[in-house]
C-alpha cells in the first residue's frame, strides 16, 4: 500500500484480514491519516511500514550519538577503553529487543530503538566492565518500559531516561554524562535531532 492518508490506512486495514503480510510505503516521516486509523493499523501484527535511511529519523539520532562518541574518543584518549563495554551493552540491548519482538509476535526488524537507548545509557552511565551489570539493568528496564508500560500505543516513559534513573538508584556514582564534554556540539546535535524527529516538546523536561 502506497500512501499515508486515511484511504491508505483503510486499505491496509482491510488487506490485513486477507494477506499474511502488508507493507505500507510512505515518502514522509509522518502519516497524514487520522490518529485512530494510524493506531488501528499499527496494532496489526502483519502490517509493517517500509522505512528508508532518509525517512526514519532514528538513523539521524544514531548518527548524532556516533558523532558525539567519536568526538570524545578523539579528544579524550582515556575514553577509548569505553568502546568495548559500549559495544557489549548495545549488543545486549539489541538481543533483548529481538526477544521482545518474538514474544509480541512482531516481525523481526533492525532493533534501532534498542540501539539508541543502549547508546544513550552508555553515555549517561560510565561504561566499564566492572559495572556493566548496572548498564544491563538500565537497558532491560528501558526496553521493558517501552514495550509494556503504555497508554494506548505510546510508551509512557522515555526508555533510556527511566532505565538510567533506575540504575542510578542502585548506584548513584555511575552517572557521568562523559560524552557531553563539548556543550556546543551537544546543543547543535540536539537541535538537529529534535528538528528531525519534529518533537520540540520533549526538550521541556530537560530545561
Short mmCIF file of C-alpha atoms in Angstrom, two decimals:
data_model
loop_
_atom_site.label_atom_id
_atom_site.label_comp_id
_atom_site.label_asym_id
_atom_site.label_seq_id
_atom_site.Cartn_x
_atom_site.Cartn_y
_atom_site.Cartn_z
CA UNK A 1 0.00 0.00 0.00
CA UNK A 2 1.44 3.35 -1.04
CA UNK A 3 0.44 6.46 0.88
CA UNK A 4 -0.07 7.79 4.38
CA UNK A 5 -3.59 9.17 4.36
CA UNK A 6 -6.94 7.83 5.53
CA UNK A 7 -7.59 5.88 2.33
CA UNK A 8 -4.22 4.10 2.53
CA UNK A 9 -4.75 3.19 6.18
CA UNK A 10 -8.24 1.83 5.49
CA UNK A 11 -6.92 -0.22 2.59
CA UNK A 12 -4.07 -1.59 4.71
CA UNK A 13 -6.51 -2.46 7.49
CA UNK A 14 -8.75 -4.30 5.01
CA UNK A 15 -5.84 -6.15 3.38
CA UNK A 16 -4.51 -7.23 6.78
CA UNK A 17 -7.54 -9.51 7.04
CA UNK A 18 -6.74 -11.17 3.70
CA UNK A 19 -2.96 -11.20 3.36
CA UNK A 20 -0.25 -12.75 5.52
CA UNK A 21 1.79 -9.56 5.29
CA UNK A 22 1.03 -5.95 4.31
CA UNK A 23 3.72 -3.34 3.72
CA UNK A 24 2.94 0.39 3.75
CA UNK A 25 5.26 2.71 1.84
CA UNK A 26 5.11 6.45 2.55
CA UNK A 27 7.58 9.09 1.44
CA UNK A 28 7.30 11.27 4.56
CA UNK A 29 8.30 10.70 8.18
CA UNK A 30 4.77 11.11 9.49
CA UNK A 31 1.45 9.75 8.29
CA UNK A 32 -1.40 12.11 7.41
CA UNK A 33 -4.18 9.73 8.43
CA UNK A 34 -6.36 10.23 11.47
CA UNK A 35 -4.68 9.15 14.69
CA UNK A 36 -7.32 6.48 15.36
CA UNK A 37 -6.73 4.92 11.94
CA UNK A 38 -2.97 5.00 12.43
CA UNK A 39 -3.24 3.25 15.79
CA UNK A 40 -5.59 0.64 14.36
CA UNK A 41 -3.20 -0.21 11.52
CA UNK A 42 -0.11 -0.17 13.75
CA UNK A 43 -1.81 -2.67 16.07
CA UNK A 44 -1.98 -5.26 13.27
CA UNK A 45 0.78 -7.84 13.66
CA UNK A 46 1.04 -8.49 9.91
CA UNK A 47 1.35 -4.83 8.88
CA UNK A 48 4.76 -3.20 8.60
CA UNK A 49 5.99 0.20 7.47
CA UNK A 50 8.79 0.35 4.92
CA UNK A 51 11.36 2.87 6.09
CA UNK A 52 14.43 4.08 4.26
CA UNK A 53 17.50 5.73 5.73
CA UNK A 54 16.08 9.07 4.69
CA UNK A 55 12.60 8.55 6.11
CA UNK A 56 13.39 7.04 9.51
CA UNK A 57 14.51 9.77 11.97
CA UNK A 58 16.09 7.16 14.24
CA UNK A 59 19.04 6.98 11.85
CA UNK A 60 19.60 10.70 12.48
CA UNK A 61 19.60 10.03 16.24
CA UNK A 62 22.12 7.20 15.82
CA UNK A 63 24.34 9.40 13.62
CA UNK A 64 24.27 12.20 16.24
CA UNK A 65 25.20 9.77 19.02
CA UNK A 66 28.05 8.36 16.94
CA UNK A 67 29.39 11.86 16.23
CA UNK A 68 29.36 12.66 19.96
CA UNK A 69 31.14 9.39 20.75
CA UNK A 70 33.78 9.76 18.03
CA UNK A 71 34.48 13.37 19.08
CA UNK A 72 35.05 12.29 22.68
CA UNK A 73 37.19 9.32 21.68
CA UNK A 74 39.33 11.65 19.55
CA UNK A 75 39.69 14.38 22.19
CA UNK A 76 39.87 12.18 25.30
CA UNK A 77 42.14 9.19 24.65
CA UNK A 78 41.34 7.71 28.06
CA UNK A 79 37.74 7.17 26.91
CA UNK A 80 38.92 4.65 24.28
CA UNK A 81 38.65 1.98 26.99
CA UNK A 82 34.89 2.56 26.91
CA UNK A 83 34.47 1.25 23.35
CA UNK A 84 34.18 -2.45 24.15
CA UNK A 85 31.77 -2.05 27.12
CA UNK A 86 29.59 0.21 24.93
CA UNK A 87 29.51 -2.38 22.12
CA UNK A 88 28.62 -5.15 24.57
CA UNK A 89 25.84 -3.03 26.12
CA UNK A 90 24.40 -2.17 22.70
CA UNK A 91 24.55 -5.83 21.64
CA UNK A 92 22.74 -6.81 24.86
CA UNK A 93 20.00 -4.25 24.12
CA UNK A 94 19.61 -5.45 20.53
CA UNK A 95 19.23 -9.07 21.64
CA UNK A 96 16.64 -8.16 24.30
CA UNK A 97 14.61 -6.17 21.77
CA UNK A 98 14.66 -9.05 19.27
CA UNK A 99 13.43 -11.39 22.02
CA UNK A 100 10.63 -8.94 22.83
CA UNK A 101 9.70 -8.78 19.13
CA UNK A 102 9.37 -12.57 19.21
CA UNK A 103 7.31 -12.54 22.43
CA UNK A 104 4.96 -9.95 20.95
CA UNK A 105 4.83 -11.91 17.67
CA UNK A 106 6.00 -8.89 15.73
CA UNK A 107 8.04 -9.15 12.52
CA UNK A 108 11.77 -9.12 13.19
CA UNK A 109 13.46 -5.85 12.27
CA UNK A 110 16.67 -3.99 13.00
CA UNK A 111 16.29 -3.03 16.70
CA UNK A 112 17.05 0.67 16.12
CA UNK A 113 15.26 1.88 19.23
CA UNK A 114 17.21 -0.55 21.42
CA UNK A 115 20.48 0.57 19.83
CA UNK A 116 19.59 4.20 20.59
CA UNK A 117 18.52 3.52 24.18
CA UNK A 118 21.59 1.40 24.94
CA UNK A 119 23.91 4.02 23.44
CA UNK A 120 22.32 6.85 25.42
CA UNK A 121 22.59 4.79 28.60
CA UNK A 122 26.27 4.19 27.78
CA UNK A 123 26.71 7.97 27.55
CA UNK A 124 24.85 8.75 30.78
CA UNK A 125 26.48 5.96 32.79
CA UNK A 126 30.23 5.45 32.80
CA UNK A 127 30.87 2.36 30.60
CA UNK A 128 33.01 -0.19 32.41
CA UNK A 129 33.07 -3.97 32.63
CA UNK A 130 33.25 -3.68 36.42
CA UNK A 131 29.81 -2.01 36.48
CA UNK A 132 28.35 -3.32 33.22
CA UNK A 133 25.64 -5.20 35.11
CA UNK A 134 24.14 -1.82 36.00
CA UNK A 135 24.16 -0.86 32.31
CA UNK A 136 22.45 -4.16 31.51
CA UNK A 137 19.84 -3.42 34.19
CA UNK A 138 19.24 0.07 32.77
CA UNK A 139 18.84 -1.29 29.23
CA UNK A 140 16.48 -4.04 30.41
CA UNK A 141 14.30 -1.57 32.33
CA UNK A 142 14.33 0.78 29.34
CA UNK A 143 13.11 -1.84 26.88
CA UNK A 144 10.56 -3.42 29.21
CA UNK A 145 9.06 0.00 29.93
CA UNK A 146 8.94 0.77 26.22
CA UNK A 147 7.13 -2.44 25.34
CA UNK A 148 4.84 -2.91 28.33
CA UNK A 149 4.25 0.44 30.10
CA UNK A 150 1.97 2.15 27.61
CA UNK A 151 -1.03 4.39 27.25
CA UNK A 152 -2.75 3.23 24.10
CA UNK A 153 0.08 2.51 21.68
CA UNK A 154 2.58 5.02 23.11
CA UNK A 155 5.08 4.26 25.86
CA UNK A 156 4.77 6.39 28.98
CA UNK A 157 8.44 6.94 29.82
CA UNK A 158 11.47 7.87 27.78
CA UNK A 159 13.09 4.40 27.78
CA UNK A 160 16.73 5.46 28.22
CA UNK A 161 15.86 8.02 30.90
CA UNK A 162 13.85 5.62 33.07
CA UNK A 163 16.48 2.91 32.66
CA UNK A 164 19.34 5.18 33.68
CA UNK A 165 17.30 6.56 36.59
CA UNK A 166 16.62 3.09 37.99
CA UNK A 167 20.29 2.11 37.63
CA UNK A 168 21.49 5.22 39.47
CA UNK A 169 19.09 4.48 42.33
CA UNK A 170 21.15 1.35 42.97
CA UNK A 171 24.49 3.10 42.36
CA UNK A 172 24.45 6.91 42.25
CA UNK A 173 28.14 7.13 41.33
CA UNK A 174 27.54 5.77 37.82
CA UNK A 175 26.04 8.90 36.27
CA UNK A 176 28.74 10.84 34.44
CA UNK A 177 27.44 12.07 31.04
CA UNK A 178 31.06 11.53 29.94
CA UNK A 179 30.37 12.02 26.20
CA UNK A 180 28.88 15.50 26.54
CA UNK A 181 32.14 17.32 27.24
CA UNK A 182 31.62 19.81 24.43
CA UNK A 183 28.44 21.79 25.25
CA UNK A 184 28.30 23.46 21.81
CA UNK A 185 28.48 20.13 19.99
CA UNK A 186 25.82 18.68 22.29
CA UNK A 187 23.49 21.64 21.65
CA UNK A 188 23.98 21.53 17.86
CA UNK A 189 23.41 17.77 17.67
CA UNK A 190 20.42 18.09 19.99
CA UNK A 191 18.80 20.76 17.81
CA UNK A 192 19.34 18.64 14.69
CA UNK A 193 17.80 15.57 16.33
CA UNK A 194 14.79 17.43 17.77
CA UNK A 195 14.18 19.13 14.41
CA UNK A 196 14.47 15.79 12.59
CA UNK A 197 12.02 13.94 14.81
CA UNK A 198 9.76 17.03 14.96
CA UNK A 199 9.24 16.83 18.70
CA UNK A 200 10.30 20.13 20.24
CA UNK A 201 8.06 19.50 23.24
CA UNK A 202 10.44 16.80 24.53
CA UNK A 203 13.02 19.50 25.32
CA UNK A 204 10.79 20.98 28.05
CA UNK A 205 11.55 18.33 30.73
CA UNK A 206 15.29 18.79 30.11
CA UNK A 207 15.10 22.57 30.57
#
